[in-house]
Coordinates of C-alpha atoms and ligand atoms in Angstrom, one line a residue:
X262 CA 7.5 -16.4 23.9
X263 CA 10.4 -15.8 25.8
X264 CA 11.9 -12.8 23.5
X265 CA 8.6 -10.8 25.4
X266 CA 10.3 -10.6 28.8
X267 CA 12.2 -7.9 30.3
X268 CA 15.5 -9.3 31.8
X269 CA 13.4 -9.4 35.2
X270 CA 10.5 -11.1 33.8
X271 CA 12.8 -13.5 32.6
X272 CA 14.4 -14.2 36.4
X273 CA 10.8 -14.6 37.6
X274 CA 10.2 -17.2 34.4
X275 CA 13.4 -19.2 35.8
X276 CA 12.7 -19.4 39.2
X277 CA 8.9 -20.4 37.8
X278 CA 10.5 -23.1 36.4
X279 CA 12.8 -23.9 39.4
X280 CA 16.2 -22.9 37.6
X281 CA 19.2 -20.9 39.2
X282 CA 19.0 -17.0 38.4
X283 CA 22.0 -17.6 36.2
X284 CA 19.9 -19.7 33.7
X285 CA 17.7 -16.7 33.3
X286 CA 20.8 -14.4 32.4
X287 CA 22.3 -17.5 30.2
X288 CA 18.6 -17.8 28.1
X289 CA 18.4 -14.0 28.0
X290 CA 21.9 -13.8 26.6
X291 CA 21.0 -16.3 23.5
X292 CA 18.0 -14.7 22.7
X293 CA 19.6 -11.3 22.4
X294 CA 22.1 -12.9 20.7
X295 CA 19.6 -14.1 18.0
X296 CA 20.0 -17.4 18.6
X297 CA 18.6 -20.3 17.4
X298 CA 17.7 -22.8 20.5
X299 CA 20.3 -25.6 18.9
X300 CA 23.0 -23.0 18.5
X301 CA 23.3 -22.0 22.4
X302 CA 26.1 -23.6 23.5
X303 CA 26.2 -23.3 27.3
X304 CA 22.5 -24.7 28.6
X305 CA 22.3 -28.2 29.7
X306 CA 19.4 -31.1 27.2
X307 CA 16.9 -30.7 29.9
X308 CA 17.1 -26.8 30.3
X309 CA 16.5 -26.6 26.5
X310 CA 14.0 -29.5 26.8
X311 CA 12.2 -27.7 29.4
X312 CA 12.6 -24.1 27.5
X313 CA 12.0 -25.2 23.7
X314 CA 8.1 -24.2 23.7
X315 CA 8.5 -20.5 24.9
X316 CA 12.1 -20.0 23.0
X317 CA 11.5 -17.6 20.2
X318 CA 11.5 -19.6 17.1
X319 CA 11.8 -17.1 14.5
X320 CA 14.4 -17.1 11.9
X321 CA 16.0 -15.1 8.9
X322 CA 15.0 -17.4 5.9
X323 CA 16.3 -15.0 3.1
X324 CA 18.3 -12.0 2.7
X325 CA 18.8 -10.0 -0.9
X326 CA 21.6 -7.8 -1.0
X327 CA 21.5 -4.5 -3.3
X328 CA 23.5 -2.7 -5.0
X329 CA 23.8 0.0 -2.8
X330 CA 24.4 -2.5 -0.1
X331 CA 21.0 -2.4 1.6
X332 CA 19.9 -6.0 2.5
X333 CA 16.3 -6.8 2.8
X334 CA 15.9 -10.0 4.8
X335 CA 12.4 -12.1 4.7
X336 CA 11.8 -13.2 8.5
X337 CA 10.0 -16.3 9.2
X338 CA 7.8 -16.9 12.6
X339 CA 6.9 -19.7 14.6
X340 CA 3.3 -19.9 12.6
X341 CA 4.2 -19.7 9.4
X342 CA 4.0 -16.0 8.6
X343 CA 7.0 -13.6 7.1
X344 CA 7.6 -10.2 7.4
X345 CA 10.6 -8.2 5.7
X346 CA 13.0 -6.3 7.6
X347 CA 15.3 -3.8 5.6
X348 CA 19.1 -2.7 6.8
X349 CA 20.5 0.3 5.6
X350 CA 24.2 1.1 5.8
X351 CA 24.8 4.5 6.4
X352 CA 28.2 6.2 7.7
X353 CA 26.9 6.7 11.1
X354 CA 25.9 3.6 11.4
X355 CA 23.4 0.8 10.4
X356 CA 19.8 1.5 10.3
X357 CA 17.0 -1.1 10.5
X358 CA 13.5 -0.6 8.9
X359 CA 11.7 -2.8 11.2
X360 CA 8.0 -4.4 10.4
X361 CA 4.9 -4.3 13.5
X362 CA 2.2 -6.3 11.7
X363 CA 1.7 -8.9 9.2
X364 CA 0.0 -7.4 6.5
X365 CA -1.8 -4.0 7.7
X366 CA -5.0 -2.9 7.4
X367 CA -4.5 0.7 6.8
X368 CA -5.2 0.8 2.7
X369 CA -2.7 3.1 1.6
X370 CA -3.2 3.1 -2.1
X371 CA 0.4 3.2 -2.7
X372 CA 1.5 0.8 0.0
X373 CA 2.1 -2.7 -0.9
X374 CA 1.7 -3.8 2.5
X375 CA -2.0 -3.1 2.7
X376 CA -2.9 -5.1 -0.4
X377 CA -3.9 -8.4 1.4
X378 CA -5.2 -6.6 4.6
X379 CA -4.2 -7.2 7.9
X380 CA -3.1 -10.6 9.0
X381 CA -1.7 -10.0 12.6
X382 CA -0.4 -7.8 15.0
X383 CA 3.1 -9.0 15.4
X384 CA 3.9 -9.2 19.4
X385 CA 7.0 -7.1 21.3
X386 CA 8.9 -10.2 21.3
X387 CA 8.5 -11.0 17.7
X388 CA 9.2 -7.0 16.8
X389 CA 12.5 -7.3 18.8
X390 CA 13.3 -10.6 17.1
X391 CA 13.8 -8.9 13.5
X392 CA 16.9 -6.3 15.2
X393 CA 18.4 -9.3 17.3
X394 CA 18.2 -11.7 14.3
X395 CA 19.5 -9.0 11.8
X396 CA 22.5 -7.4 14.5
X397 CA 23.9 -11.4 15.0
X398 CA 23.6 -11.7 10.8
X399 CA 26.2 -8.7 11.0
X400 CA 28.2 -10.5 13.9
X401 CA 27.0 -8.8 16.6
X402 CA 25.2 -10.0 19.5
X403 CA 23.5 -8.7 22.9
X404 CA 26.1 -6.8 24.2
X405 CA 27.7 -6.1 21.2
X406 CA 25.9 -3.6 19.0
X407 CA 25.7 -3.5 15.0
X408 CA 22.8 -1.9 14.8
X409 CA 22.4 2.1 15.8
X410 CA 19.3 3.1 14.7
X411 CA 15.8 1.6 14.7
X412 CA 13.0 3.2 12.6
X413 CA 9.5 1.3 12.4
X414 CA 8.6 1.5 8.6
X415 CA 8.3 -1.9 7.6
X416 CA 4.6 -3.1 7.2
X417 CA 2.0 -2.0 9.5
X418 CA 0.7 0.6 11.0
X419 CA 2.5 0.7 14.4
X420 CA -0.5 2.1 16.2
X421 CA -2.5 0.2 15.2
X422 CA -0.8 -2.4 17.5
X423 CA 0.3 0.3 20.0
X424 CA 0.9 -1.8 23.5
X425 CA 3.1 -4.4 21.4
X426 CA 4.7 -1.6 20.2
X427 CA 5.1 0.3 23.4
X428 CA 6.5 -2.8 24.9
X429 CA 9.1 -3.2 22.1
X430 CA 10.0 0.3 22.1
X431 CA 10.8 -0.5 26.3
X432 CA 12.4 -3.9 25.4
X433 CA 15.0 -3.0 22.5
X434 CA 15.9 0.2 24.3
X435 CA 16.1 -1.7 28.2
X436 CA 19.6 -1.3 30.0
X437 CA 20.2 -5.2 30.0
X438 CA 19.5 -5.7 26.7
X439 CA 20.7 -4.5 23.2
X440 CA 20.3 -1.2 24.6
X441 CA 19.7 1.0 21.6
X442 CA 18.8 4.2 22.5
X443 CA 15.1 6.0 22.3
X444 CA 16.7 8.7 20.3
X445 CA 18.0 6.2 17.3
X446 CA 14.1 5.4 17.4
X447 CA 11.6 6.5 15.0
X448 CA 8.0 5.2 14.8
X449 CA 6.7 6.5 11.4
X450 CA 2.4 6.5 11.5
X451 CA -0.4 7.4 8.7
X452 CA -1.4 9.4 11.6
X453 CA -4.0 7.9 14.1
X454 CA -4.9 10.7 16.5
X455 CA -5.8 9.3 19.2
X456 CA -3.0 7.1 19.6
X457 CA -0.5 10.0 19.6
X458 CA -2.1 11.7 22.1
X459 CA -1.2 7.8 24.2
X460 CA 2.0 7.7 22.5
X461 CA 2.6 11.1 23.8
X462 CA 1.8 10.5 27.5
X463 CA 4.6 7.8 27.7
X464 CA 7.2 10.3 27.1
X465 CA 9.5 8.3 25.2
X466 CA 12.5 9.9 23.4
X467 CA 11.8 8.7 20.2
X468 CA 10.9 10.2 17.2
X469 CA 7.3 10.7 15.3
X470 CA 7.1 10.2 12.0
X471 CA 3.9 11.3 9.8
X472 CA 3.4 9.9 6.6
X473 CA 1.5 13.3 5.6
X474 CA 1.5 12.8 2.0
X475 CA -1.3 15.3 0.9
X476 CA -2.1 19.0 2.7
X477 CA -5.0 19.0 1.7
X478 CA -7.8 16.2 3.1
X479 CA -9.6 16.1 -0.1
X480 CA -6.2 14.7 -1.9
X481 CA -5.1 13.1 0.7
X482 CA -8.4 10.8 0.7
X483 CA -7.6 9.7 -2.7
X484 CA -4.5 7.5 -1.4
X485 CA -4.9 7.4 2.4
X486 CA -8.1 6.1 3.6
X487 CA -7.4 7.0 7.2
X488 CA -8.0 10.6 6.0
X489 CA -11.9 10.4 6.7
X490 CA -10.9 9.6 9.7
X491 CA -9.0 12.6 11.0
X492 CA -8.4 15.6 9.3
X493 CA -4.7 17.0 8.3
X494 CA -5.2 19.8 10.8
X495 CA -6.2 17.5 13.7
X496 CA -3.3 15.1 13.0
X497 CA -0.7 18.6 12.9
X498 CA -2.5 19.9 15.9
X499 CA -1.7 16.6 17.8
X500 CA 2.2 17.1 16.5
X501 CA 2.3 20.6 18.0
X502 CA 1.6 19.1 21.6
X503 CA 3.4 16.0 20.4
X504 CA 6.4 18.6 20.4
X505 CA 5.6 20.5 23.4
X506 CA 5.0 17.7 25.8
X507 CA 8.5 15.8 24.2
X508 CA 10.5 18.2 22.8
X509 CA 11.3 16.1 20.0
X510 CA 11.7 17.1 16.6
X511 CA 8.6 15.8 14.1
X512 CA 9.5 14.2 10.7
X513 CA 7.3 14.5 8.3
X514 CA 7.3 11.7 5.4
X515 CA 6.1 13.7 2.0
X516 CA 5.9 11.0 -0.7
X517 CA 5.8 12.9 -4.2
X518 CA 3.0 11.3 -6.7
X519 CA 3.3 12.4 -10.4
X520 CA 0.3 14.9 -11.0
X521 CA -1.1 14.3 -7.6
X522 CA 0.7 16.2 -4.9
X523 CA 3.6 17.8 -6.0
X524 CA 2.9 21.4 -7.9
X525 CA 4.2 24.5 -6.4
X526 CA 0.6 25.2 -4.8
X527 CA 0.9 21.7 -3.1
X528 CA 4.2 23.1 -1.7
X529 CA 2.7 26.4 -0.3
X530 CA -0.2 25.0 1.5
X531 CA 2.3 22.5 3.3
X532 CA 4.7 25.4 4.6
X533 CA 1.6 27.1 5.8
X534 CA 0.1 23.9 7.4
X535 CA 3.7 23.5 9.0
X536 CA 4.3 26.7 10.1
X537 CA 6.1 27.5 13.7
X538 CA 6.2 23.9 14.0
X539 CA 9.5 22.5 14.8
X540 CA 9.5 19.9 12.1
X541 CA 12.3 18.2 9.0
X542 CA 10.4 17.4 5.7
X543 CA 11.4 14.3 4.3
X544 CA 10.6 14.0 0.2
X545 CA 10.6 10.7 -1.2
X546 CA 10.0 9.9 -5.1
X547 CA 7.1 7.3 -4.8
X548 CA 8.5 3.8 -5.9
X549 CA 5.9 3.6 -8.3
X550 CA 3.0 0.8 -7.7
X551 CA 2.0 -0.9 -11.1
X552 CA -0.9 -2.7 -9.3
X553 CA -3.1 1.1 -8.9
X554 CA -1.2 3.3 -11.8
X555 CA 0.2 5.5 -9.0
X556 CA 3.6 7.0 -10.6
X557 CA 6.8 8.6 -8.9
X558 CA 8.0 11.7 -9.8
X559 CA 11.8 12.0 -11.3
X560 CA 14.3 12.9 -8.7
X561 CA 15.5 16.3 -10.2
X562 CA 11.1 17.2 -9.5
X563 CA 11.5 16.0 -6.2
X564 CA 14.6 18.4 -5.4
X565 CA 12.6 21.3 -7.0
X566 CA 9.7 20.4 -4.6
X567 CA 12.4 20.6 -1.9
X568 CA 13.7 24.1 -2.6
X569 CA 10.4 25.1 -2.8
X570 CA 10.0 24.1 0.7
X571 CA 13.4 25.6 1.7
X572 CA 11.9 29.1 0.4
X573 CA 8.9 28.7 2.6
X574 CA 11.0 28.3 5.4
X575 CA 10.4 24.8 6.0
X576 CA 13.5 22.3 6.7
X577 CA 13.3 19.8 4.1
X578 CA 15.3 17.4 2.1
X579 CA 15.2 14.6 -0.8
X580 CA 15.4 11.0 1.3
X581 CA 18.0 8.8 -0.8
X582 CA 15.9 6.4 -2.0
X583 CA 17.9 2.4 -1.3
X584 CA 17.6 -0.8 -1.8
X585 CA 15.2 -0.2 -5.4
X586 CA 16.4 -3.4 -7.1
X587 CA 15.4 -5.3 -4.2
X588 CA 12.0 -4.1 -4.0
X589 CA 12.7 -2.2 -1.4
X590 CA 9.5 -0.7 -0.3
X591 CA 7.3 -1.3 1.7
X592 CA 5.8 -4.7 1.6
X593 CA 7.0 -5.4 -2.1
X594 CA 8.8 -8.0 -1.1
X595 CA 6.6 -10.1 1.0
X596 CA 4.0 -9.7 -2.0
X597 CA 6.5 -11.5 -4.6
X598 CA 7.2 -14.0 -2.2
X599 CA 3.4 -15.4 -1.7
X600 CA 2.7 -14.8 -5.8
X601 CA 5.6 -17.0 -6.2
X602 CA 4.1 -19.5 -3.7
X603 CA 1.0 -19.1 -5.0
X604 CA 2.0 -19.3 -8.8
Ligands
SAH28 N1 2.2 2.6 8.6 C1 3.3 3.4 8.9 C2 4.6 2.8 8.6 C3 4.8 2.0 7.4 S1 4.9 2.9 5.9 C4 3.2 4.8 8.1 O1 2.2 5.0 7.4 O2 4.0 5.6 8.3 C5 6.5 3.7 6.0 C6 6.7 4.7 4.9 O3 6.9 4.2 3.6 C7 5.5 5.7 4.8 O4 5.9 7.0 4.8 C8 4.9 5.3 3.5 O5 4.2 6.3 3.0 C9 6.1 4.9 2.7 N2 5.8 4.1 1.5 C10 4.9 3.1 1.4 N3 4.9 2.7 0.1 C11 5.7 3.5 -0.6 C12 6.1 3.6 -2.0 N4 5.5 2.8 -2.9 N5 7.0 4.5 -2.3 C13 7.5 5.3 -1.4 N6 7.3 5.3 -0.1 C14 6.3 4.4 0.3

């Protein structure tokens, strides 16, 4: 698919092809203008003709609007599958909650994304496809920018698909292209070890996210299946170099779960687990999942948690929960969408 080539690729594609150089920059233009094949305007039947099996054929087949003004769109690919994409509208600027894989196969217990397992791995191309889709929704288009800020916490596991990922990460944030910079990046993991220690070597400027969750393995396991695979410690350990090596700041994701990780002890052992490490809590009421009896806690517990941590000296804060009435978690929305089908 053709939204998987860098600009140059693309030029080596054309002449391939036997097209002028400036039908590379023409096709390039459309796709990072989020076009759809019949809506580009300035290439010739038998260029399209010739161009219509590779042109990216995703498209934005719903979009909710909440509220709060977060809109969750439901994007649809060439075989059939969806993902959700969420955009948040922030002062600074607008924020996209971008999906990696079609379902995901990490089992979160509180996750709705996991229920079904892991369809796909959704390619660099197709990643890419849910910001350019989403900035031309807002009027925007390749060289004009309506969308700041990137973070990778739709469904998936973004590791789990790491070279796609990698390659988006190069693709979104290219010079000819939409541009967006590595910093106005985060990639937000359950914490696969190993692939840090890769993500780490490519020296990006992004940011790592954990979704920590627990800090301490035993409660962790409960909701996070990933835990027997590597310990709390290993995955901080690999932050601490993650740091070193980048310089960059590590978020921490702290979801709070009614009567399972959120008493004052719970609190302690994270500031001591945390310690020295430059690092921003985030606390997040869970949105409750019906499905496994997992319960959020009420906001005003969720600030307590959060002073607690400011005591410890840990930098942390309550993340605004959005978009609630549109199911805005992860994955909630996709689910609805098949029952319906299904039903
Ligand atoms: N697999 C990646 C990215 C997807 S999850 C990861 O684990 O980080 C993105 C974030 O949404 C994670 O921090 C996850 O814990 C959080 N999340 C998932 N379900 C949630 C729920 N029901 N309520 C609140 N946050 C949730």
């Amino acid at each position: 698919m053709l939204s998987d080539l860098s600009f140059q690729q693309l030029v080596e594609y054309a002449a391939q092809n036997n097209m002028p150089k400036f039908r590379a920059s023409q096709i390039f233009d459309a796709i990072q203008g989020g076009k759809q094949l019949e809506e580009v305007s300035n290439l010739p039947k038998d260029v399209k003709n010739k161009i219509a099996v590779d042109y990216p054929k995703y498209k934005i087949v719903k979009v909710f609007t909440s509220q709060d003004g977060t809109q969750k769109f439901i994007i649809e690919f060439a075989d059939g599958n969806i993902v959700e994409c969420v955009l948040m509208k922030y002062k600074y600027g607008n924020t996209i909650c971008v999906s990696t894989q079609v379902g995901c196969r990490m089992g979160c217990k509180f996750c709705a994304s996991t229920l079904n397992g892991l369809i796909r791995n959704l390619s660099a191309g197709e990643i890419l496809g849910q910001v350019l889709l989403v900035n031309k929704h807002l009027g925007g288009n390749g060289k004009e920018r309506k969308i700041t800020n990137i973070v990778m916490m739709g469904s998936g596991e973004p590791l789990d698909n790491f070279d796609q990922v990698c390659k988006f990460i190069e693709l979104v944030s290219a010079e000819k292209g939409i541009n967006i910079s590595q910093r106005n990046i985060s990639l937000s993991t359950c914490g696969l070890v190993d692939k840090i220690k890769l993500l780490q070597e490519k020296q990006y400027n992004i940011t790592l996210t954990i979704s920590l969750h627990a800090s301490l393995d035993e409660k962790r396991k409960e909701v996070m299946p990933i835990a027997n695979r590597w310990t709390i410690k290993e995955i901080v350990d690999a932050c601490r170099d993650y740091f070193d090596a980048t310089g960059r700041r590590i978020y921490f994701e702290y979801t709070l779960i009614k009567g399972v990780n959120n008493s004052e002890e719970d609190a302690k052992r994270l500031a001591t687990l945390l310690k020295g490490l430059m690092c921003h809590v985030n606390v997040i009421p869970l949105n409750s999942v019906k499905e496994r009896n997992l319960i959020g806690v009420a906001r005003g517990d969720a600030y307590k948690f959060v002073e607690n941590l400011e005591k410890l000296g840990l930098s942390a804060t309550v993340r605004r929960t959005m978009g609630e009435d549109i199911e805005g978690a992860c994955g909630q929305l996709r689910n609805k969408i098949l029952n319906e089908k299904k039903g």
